[in-house]
Short mmCIF file of C-alpha atoms in Angstrom, two decimals:
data_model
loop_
_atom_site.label_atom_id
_atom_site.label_comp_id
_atom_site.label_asym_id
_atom_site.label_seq_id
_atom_site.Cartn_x
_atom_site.Cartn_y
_atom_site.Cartn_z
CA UNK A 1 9.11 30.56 -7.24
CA UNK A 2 11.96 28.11 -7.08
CA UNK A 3 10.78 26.03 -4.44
CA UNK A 4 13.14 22.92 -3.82
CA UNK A 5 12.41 21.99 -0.17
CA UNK A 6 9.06 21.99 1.45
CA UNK A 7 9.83 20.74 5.32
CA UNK A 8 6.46 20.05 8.14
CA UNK A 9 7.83 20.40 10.94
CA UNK A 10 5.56 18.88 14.43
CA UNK A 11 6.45 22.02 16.75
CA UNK A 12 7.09 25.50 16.43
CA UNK A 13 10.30 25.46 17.94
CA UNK A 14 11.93 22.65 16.17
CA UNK A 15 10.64 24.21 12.79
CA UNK A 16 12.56 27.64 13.90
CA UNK A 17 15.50 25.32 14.59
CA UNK A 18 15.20 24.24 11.36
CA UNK A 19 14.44 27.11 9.27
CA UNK A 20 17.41 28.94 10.90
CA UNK A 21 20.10 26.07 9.80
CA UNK A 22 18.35 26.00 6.54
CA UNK A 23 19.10 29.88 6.16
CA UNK A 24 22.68 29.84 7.77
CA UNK A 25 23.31 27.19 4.90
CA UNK A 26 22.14 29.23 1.91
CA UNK A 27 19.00 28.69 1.39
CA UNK A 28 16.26 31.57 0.81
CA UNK A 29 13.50 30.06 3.54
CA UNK A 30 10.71 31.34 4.98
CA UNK A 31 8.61 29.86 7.71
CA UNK A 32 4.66 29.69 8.49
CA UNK A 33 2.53 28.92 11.46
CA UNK A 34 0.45 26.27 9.94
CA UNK A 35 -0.68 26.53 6.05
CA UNK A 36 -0.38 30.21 4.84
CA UNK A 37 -4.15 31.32 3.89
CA UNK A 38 -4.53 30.54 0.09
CA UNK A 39 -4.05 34.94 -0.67
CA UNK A 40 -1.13 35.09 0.57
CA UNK A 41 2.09 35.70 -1.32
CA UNK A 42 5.30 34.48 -0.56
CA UNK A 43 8.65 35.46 -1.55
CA UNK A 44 11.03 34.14 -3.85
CA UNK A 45 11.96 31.35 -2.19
CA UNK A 46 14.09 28.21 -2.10
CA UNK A 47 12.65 26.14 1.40
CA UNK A 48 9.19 26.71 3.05
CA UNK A 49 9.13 25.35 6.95
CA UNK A 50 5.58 24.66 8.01
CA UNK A 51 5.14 24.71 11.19
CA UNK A 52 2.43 22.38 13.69
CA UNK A 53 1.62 21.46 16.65
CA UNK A 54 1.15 18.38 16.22
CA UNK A 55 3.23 15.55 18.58
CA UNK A 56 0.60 15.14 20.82
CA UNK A 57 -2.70 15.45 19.41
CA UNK A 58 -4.56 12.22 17.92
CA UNK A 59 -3.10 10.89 15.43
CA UNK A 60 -5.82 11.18 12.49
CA UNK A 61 -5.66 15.24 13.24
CA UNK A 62 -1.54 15.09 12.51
CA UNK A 63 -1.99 12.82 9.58
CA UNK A 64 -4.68 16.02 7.74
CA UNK A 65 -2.40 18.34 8.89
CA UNK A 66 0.72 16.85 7.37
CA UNK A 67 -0.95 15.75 4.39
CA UNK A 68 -2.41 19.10 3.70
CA UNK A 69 0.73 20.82 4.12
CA UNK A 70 2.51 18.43 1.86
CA UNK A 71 -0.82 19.06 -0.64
CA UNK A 72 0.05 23.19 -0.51
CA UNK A 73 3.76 23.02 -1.01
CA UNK A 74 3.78 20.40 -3.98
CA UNK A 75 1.47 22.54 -5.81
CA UNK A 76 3.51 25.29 -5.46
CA UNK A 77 6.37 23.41 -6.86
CA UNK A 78 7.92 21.88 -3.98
CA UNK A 79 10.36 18.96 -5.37
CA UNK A 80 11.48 17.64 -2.08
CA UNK A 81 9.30 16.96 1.48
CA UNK A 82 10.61 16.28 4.63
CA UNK A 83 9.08 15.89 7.40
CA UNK A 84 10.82 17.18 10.71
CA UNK A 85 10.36 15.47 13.78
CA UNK A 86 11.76 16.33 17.09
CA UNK A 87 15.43 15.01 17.89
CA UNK A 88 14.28 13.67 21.00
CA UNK A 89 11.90 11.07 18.83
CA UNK A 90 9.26 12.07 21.87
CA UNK A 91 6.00 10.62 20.86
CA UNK A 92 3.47 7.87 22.27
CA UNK A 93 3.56 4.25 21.25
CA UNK A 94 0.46 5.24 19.20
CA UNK A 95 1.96 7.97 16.91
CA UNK A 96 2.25 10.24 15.78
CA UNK A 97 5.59 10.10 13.91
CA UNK A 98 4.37 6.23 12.26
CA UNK A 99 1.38 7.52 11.21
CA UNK A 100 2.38 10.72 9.80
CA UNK A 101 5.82 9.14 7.94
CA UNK A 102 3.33 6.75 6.32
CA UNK A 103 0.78 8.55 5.02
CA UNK A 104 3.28 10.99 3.49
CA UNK A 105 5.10 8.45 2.38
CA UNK A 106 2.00 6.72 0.65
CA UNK A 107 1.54 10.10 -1.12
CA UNK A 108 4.74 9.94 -2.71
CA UNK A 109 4.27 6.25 -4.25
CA UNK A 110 5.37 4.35 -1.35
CA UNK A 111 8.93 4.52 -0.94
CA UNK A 112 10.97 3.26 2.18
CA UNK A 113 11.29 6.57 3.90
CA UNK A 114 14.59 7.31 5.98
CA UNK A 115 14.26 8.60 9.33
CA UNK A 116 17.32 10.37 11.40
CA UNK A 117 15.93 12.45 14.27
CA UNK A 118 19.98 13.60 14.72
CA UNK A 119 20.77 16.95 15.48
CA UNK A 120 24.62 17.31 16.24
CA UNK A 121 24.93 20.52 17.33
CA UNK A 122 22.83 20.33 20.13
CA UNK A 123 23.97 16.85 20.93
CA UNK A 124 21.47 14.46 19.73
CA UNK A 125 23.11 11.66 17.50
CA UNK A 126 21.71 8.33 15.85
CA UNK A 127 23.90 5.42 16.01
CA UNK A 128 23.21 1.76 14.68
CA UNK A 129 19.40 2.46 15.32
CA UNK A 130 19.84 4.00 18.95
CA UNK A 131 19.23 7.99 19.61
CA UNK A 132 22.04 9.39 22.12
CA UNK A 133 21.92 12.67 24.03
CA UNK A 134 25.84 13.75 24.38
CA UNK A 135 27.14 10.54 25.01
CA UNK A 136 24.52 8.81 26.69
CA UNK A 137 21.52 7.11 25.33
CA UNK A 138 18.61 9.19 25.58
CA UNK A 139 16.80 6.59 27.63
CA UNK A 140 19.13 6.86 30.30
CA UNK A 141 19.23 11.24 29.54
CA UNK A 142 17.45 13.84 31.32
CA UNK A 143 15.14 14.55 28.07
CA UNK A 144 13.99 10.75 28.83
CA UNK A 145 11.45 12.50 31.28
CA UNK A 146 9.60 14.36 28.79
CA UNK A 147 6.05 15.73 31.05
CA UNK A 148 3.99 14.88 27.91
CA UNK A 149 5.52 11.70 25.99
CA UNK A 150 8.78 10.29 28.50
CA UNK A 151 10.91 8.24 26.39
CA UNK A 152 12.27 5.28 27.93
CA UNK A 153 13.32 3.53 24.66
CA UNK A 154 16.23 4.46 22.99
CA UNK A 155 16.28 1.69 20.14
CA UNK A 156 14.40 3.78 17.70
CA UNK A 157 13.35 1.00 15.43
CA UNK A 158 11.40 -0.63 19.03
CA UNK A 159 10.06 2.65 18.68
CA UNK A 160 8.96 3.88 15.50
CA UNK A 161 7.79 0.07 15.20
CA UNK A 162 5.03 0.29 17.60
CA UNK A 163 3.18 2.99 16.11
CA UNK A 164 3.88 1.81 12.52
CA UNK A 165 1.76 -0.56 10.42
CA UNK A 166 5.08 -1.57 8.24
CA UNK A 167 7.87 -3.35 9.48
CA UNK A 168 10.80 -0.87 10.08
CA UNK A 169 14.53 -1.34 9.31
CA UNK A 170 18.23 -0.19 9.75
CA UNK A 171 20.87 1.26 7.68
CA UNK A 172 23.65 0.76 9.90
CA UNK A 173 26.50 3.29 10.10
CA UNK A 174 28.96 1.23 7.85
CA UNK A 175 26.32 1.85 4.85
CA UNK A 176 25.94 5.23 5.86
CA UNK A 177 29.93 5.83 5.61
CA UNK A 178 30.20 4.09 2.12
CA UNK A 179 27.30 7.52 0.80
CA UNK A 180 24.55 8.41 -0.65
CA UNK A 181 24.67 5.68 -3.09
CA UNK A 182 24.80 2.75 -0.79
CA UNK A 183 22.14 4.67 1.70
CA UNK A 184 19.55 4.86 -1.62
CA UNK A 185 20.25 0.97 -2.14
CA UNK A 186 20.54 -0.21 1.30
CA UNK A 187 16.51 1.95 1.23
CA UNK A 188 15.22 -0.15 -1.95
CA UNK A 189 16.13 -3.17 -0.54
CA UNK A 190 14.14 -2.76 2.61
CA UNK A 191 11.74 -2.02 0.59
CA UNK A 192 11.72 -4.81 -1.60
CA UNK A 193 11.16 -6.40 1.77
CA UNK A 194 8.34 -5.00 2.84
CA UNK A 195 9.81 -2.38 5.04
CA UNK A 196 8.15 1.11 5.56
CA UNK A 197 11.08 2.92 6.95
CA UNK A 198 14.11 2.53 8.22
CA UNK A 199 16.16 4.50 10.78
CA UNK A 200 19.17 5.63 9.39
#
């Protein structure tokens, strides 16, 4: 199997979101409900999306979930995991996105992970740390009234901040438009600073 992309997605729907653009882009994917059983065999394959239900419940049960999906796609040769998050960033001041992005980012050595909830085609944009919905922030959106998790914050890093243990940084849009080069050394620097992620 020539599996380069292993993504854990926190809901079904943004996982089929996901898989889809993955697909539509070239990619041979395939996508689970949760961890396939340990029989089963899977195509040849270039990206597996597993998908959770996991935004709302306690944090500890996300973390084991994540970290067990991340655990069954690395030993099947998974180079690469991502972890998808809604575009709407809707979670509680307790988690479960800061929990989760740590401990999978722990399991990889530590690195300053870089988070980008964006979604352009259905609107949803990240700019200089802020989410926007169209071309409003999404505090001030109708997604900000979210029946489970409301999001009244649009300042990500506020966010993601209060339910992480690591300070969290920026890569502001003028890194971001000088590549992928500047991005990766705009990351080691906030991490040379102590900085667990940093919204991108």
């Amino acid at each position: 199997m020539s599996l380069r992309l292993a993504c854990i997605a926190d809901d079904y729907t943004g996982a089929s979101d996901l898989a889809n653009t993955l697909s539509r882009n070239g990619l041979r994917t395939v996508q689970t409900i949760g961890i396939p059983a340990d029989g089963l065999a899977l195509p040849e394959i270039d990206a597996i999306v597993v998908a959770f239900k996991i935004r709302s419940v306690p944090a500890r049960e996300a973390v084991a979930a994540a970290l067990a999906a991340a655990e069954y796609c690395t030993a099947r040769g998974a180079g690469h995991v991502m972890y998808k998050i809604c575009s709407t960033f809707d979670s509680t001041d307790a988690g479960n996105i800061g929990p989760v992005t740590e401990a999978l980012a722990a399991r990889a050595g530590g690195l300053c992970v870089p988070v980008c909830p964006a979604f352009p085609e259905t609107g949803r944009t990240v700019y200089q740390g802020h989410l926007f919905v169209g071309a409003v922030p999404l505090a001030e959106s109708p997604l900000k009234d979210h029946p489970l998790n409301p999001m009244r914050d649009s300042n990500l890093l506020r966010v993601l901040a209060r339910q992480s243990s690591r300070p969290v940084g920026l890569v502001p849009f003028e890194v971001v438009e000088r590549g992928a080069a500047a991005i990766s050394a705009a990351l080691d620097a906030a991490l040379g600073e102590g900085r667990g992620a940093c919204i991108v």
